[in-house]
């Protein structure tokens, strides 16, 4: 997820370089199409999907299309995320807080929940979730909402790692 730019795009291209089929997903349709074109140009197979990770149905469709096109999903890289905007703590309103958690936490949660049954059926899978060092600092002065969301991602990832390690899943 988050393959239209930045770390998500760079990671998609690294997977392609290593010979993987790559499902490129992002809410940015033009950006995800460009990434998929770059993956195809490298000789790997690609699927470009416009996905809103804050919507469970969209994420469910993403996994179903990935499995349908490639047979299985062996690796999930959750890169979709952002602070959305900087804000001091007292100026964080409900909308900013909810949208930040929807994107960073729910998006990661939905993708893991939707892909894990496929990985469990294959007794293999790797999940990597992008965190941020801001969760260790707390994001004072401009990003407590984002730091808190990334802290939730880190904690959720540790829990999934421990719960599914004995079943061949690494997180």
Coordinates of C-alpha atoms in Angstrom, one line a residue:
X1 CA 0.0 0.0 0.0
X2 CA 1.1 3.6 -0.5
X3 CA 2.9 2.7 -3.8
X4 CA 2.2 6.0 -5.6
X5 CA 5.2 7.8 -4.1
X6 CA 8.0 7.8 -1.5
X7 CA 8.9 4.7 0.4
X8 CA 6.0 2.8 -1.0
X9 CA 7.1 3.4 -4.6
X10 CA 10.7 2.7 -3.8
X11 CA 9.8 -0.6 -2.1
X12 CA 7.6 -1.7 -5.1
X13 CA 10.6 -1.1 -7.4
X14 CA 12.9 -3.1 -5.1
X15 CA 10.5 -6.0 -5.1
X16 CA 10.3 -5.8 -8.9
X17 CA 14.1 -5.8 -9.2
X18 CA 14.2 -8.9 -7.1
X19 CA 11.7 -10.7 -9.4
X20 CA 8.5 -10.4 -7.4
X21 CA 5.1 -9.8 -8.9
X22 CA 4.0 -6.5 -7.4
X23 CA 0.5 -5.3 -6.5
X24 CA 0.8 -1.5 -6.4
X25 CA -1.9 0.2 -4.4
X26 CA -2.6 3.7 -3.5
X27 CA -5.5 6.2 -3.3
X28 CA -3.6 8.3 -5.9
X29 CA -4.6 6.7 -9.2
X30 CA -2.1 8.5 -11.4
X31 CA 0.8 7.8 -9.0
X32 CA 0.0 4.1 -8.6
X33 CA -0.3 3.8 -12.4
X34 CA 3.2 5.3 -12.8
X35 CA 4.7 3.0 -10.2
X36 CA 3.1 0.0 -12.0
X37 CA 4.5 1.1 -15.3
X38 CA 8.0 1.3 -13.7
X39 CA 7.5 -2.2 -12.3
X40 CA 6.5 -3.5 -15.7
X41 CA 9.5 -1.8 -17.4
X42 CA 11.8 -3.7 -15.0
X43 CA 10.4 -7.0 -16.4
X44 CA 8.3 -7.9 -13.4
X45 CA 4.5 -8.3 -13.4
X46 CA 2.4 -5.6 -11.9
X47 CA -1.2 -4.9 -10.9
X48 CA -2.2 -1.3 -10.3
X49 CA -5.1 -0.7 -8.0
X50 CA -6.7 2.5 -6.6
X51 CA -7.4 1.6 -3.0
X52 CA -8.6 3.6 -0.1
X53 CA -7.1 1.7 2.9
X54 CA -9.5 3.5 5.3
X55 CA -12.4 1.5 3.8
X56 CA -12.4 -2.2 4.7
X57 CA -14.3 -3.2 1.6
X58 CA -11.7 -1.5 -0.6
X59 CA -8.9 -3.4 1.2
X60 CA -10.8 -6.7 0.9
X61 CA -11.2 -6.2 -2.8
X62 CA -7.4 -5.4 -3.0
X63 CA -6.5 -8.7 -1.5
X64 CA -9.0 -10.7 -3.5
X65 CA -7.7 -9.1 -6.8
X66 CA -4.1 -9.8 -5.8
X67 CA -4.8 -13.5 -5.0
X68 CA -6.9 -13.7 -8.1
X69 CA -4.2 -12.4 -10.4
X70 CA -1.1 -13.9 -8.8
X71 CA -2.5 -16.9 -6.9
X72 CA -1.2 -15.9 -3.4
X73 CA 0.1 -13.0 -1.4
X74 CA 3.4 -13.9 0.3
X75 CA 4.4 -10.4 1.4
X76 CA 2.5 -7.4 2.5
X77 CA 4.2 -4.0 2.8
X78 CA 1.9 -1.4 4.5
X79 CA 3.3 2.0 3.6
X80 CA 0.1 4.0 3.2
X81 CA 0.2 6.6 6.0
X82 CA 0.7 10.3 6.7
X83 CA 0.4 13.0 9.4
X84 CA -2.1 14.7 7.1
X85 CA -1.2 18.1 8.6
X86 CA 0.8 19.5 11.5
X87 CA -1.0 20.6 14.5
X88 CA -0.3 21.5 18.1
X89 CA -1.9 19.2 20.6
X90 CA -4.7 21.7 21.7
X91 CA -5.5 22.3 18.0
X92 CA -6.0 18.7 17.1
X93 CA -9.7 18.4 16.3
X94 CA -11.8 15.3 16.0
X95 CA -11.6 15.3 12.2
X96 CA -7.8 15.4 12.1
X97 CA -7.5 12.8 14.9
X98 CA -10.0 10.4 13.2
X99 CA -8.6 10.8 9.7
X100 CA -5.0 10.2 11.0
X101 CA -6.0 7.0 12.8
X102 CA -8.2 5.8 10.0
X103 CA -5.3 6.1 7.5
X104 CA -2.4 5.0 9.7
X105 CA -4.0 2.5 12.0
X106 CA -7.2 1.2 10.4
X107 CA -5.5 1.0 7.0
X108 CA -2.8 -1.2 8.4
X109 CA -5.2 -3.2 10.5
X110 CA -7.6 -3.9 7.6
X111 CA -4.8 -5.0 5.3
X112 CA -3.4 -7.4 7.9
X113 CA -6.8 -8.9 8.7
X114 CA -7.6 -9.4 5.1
X115 CA -4.3 -11.0 4.0
X116 CA -3.7 -13.2 7.0
X117 CA -6.2 -15.9 6.1
X118 CA -4.5 -16.3 2.8
X119 CA -1.1 -16.4 4.4
X120 CA -2.3 -18.9 7.1
X121 CA -3.6 -21.2 4.4
X122 CA -0.2 -21.2 2.8
X123 CA 1.6 -21.4 6.2
X124 CA 3.9 -18.6 5.0
X125 CA 3.8 -14.8 4.9
X126 CA 5.7 -11.7 5.8
X127 CA 4.1 -8.5 6.8
X128 CA 6.0 -5.2 7.1
X129 CA 4.3 -2.1 8.5
X130 CA 5.8 1.3 8.2
X131 CA 6.1 3.0 11.6
X132 CA 7.9 6.2 12.5
X133 CA 10.4 7.1 15.2
X134 CA 7.9 9.8 16.1
X135 CA 6.1 7.3 18.3
X136 CA 9.2 7.2 20.5
X137 CA 9.3 11.0 20.8
X138 CA 5.6 11.6 21.0
X139 CA 5.5 14.2 18.2
X140 CA 5.4 17.2 20.6
X141 CA 4.4 20.6 19.1
X142 CA 3.3 19.4 15.7
X143 CA 2.3 15.8 15.5
X144 CA 1.0 14.0 18.6
X145 CA -1.9 12.6 16.6
X146 CA 0.5 11.1 14.0
X147 CA 3.0 9.8 16.6
X148 CA 0.1 8.2 18.6
X149 CA -1.1 6.5 15.4
X150 CA 2.3 5.1 14.6
X151 CA 2.7 3.9 18.1
X152 CA -0.5 1.9 17.7
X153 CA 0.9 0.5 14.4
X154 CA 4.1 -0.6 16.2
X155 CA 2.2 -2.2 19.1
X156 CA -0.3 -3.9 16.7
X157 CA 2.6 -5.3 14.6
X158 CA 4.3 -6.8 17.7
X159 CA 1.1 -8.4 18.7
X160 CA 0.5 -9.9 15.2
X161 CA 4.1 -11.1 15.2
X162 CA 3.7 -13.0 18.4
X163 CA 0.3 -14.4 17.6
X164 CA 1.2 -15.8 14.2
X165 CA 4.9 -16.7 14.4
X166 CA 4.3 -20.4 15.1
X167 CA 2.1 -20.6 12.0
X168 CA 4.8 -19.4 9.6
X169 CA 3.9 -15.7 9.5
X170 CA 6.5 -13.0 10.3
X171 CA 5.5 -9.4 11.1

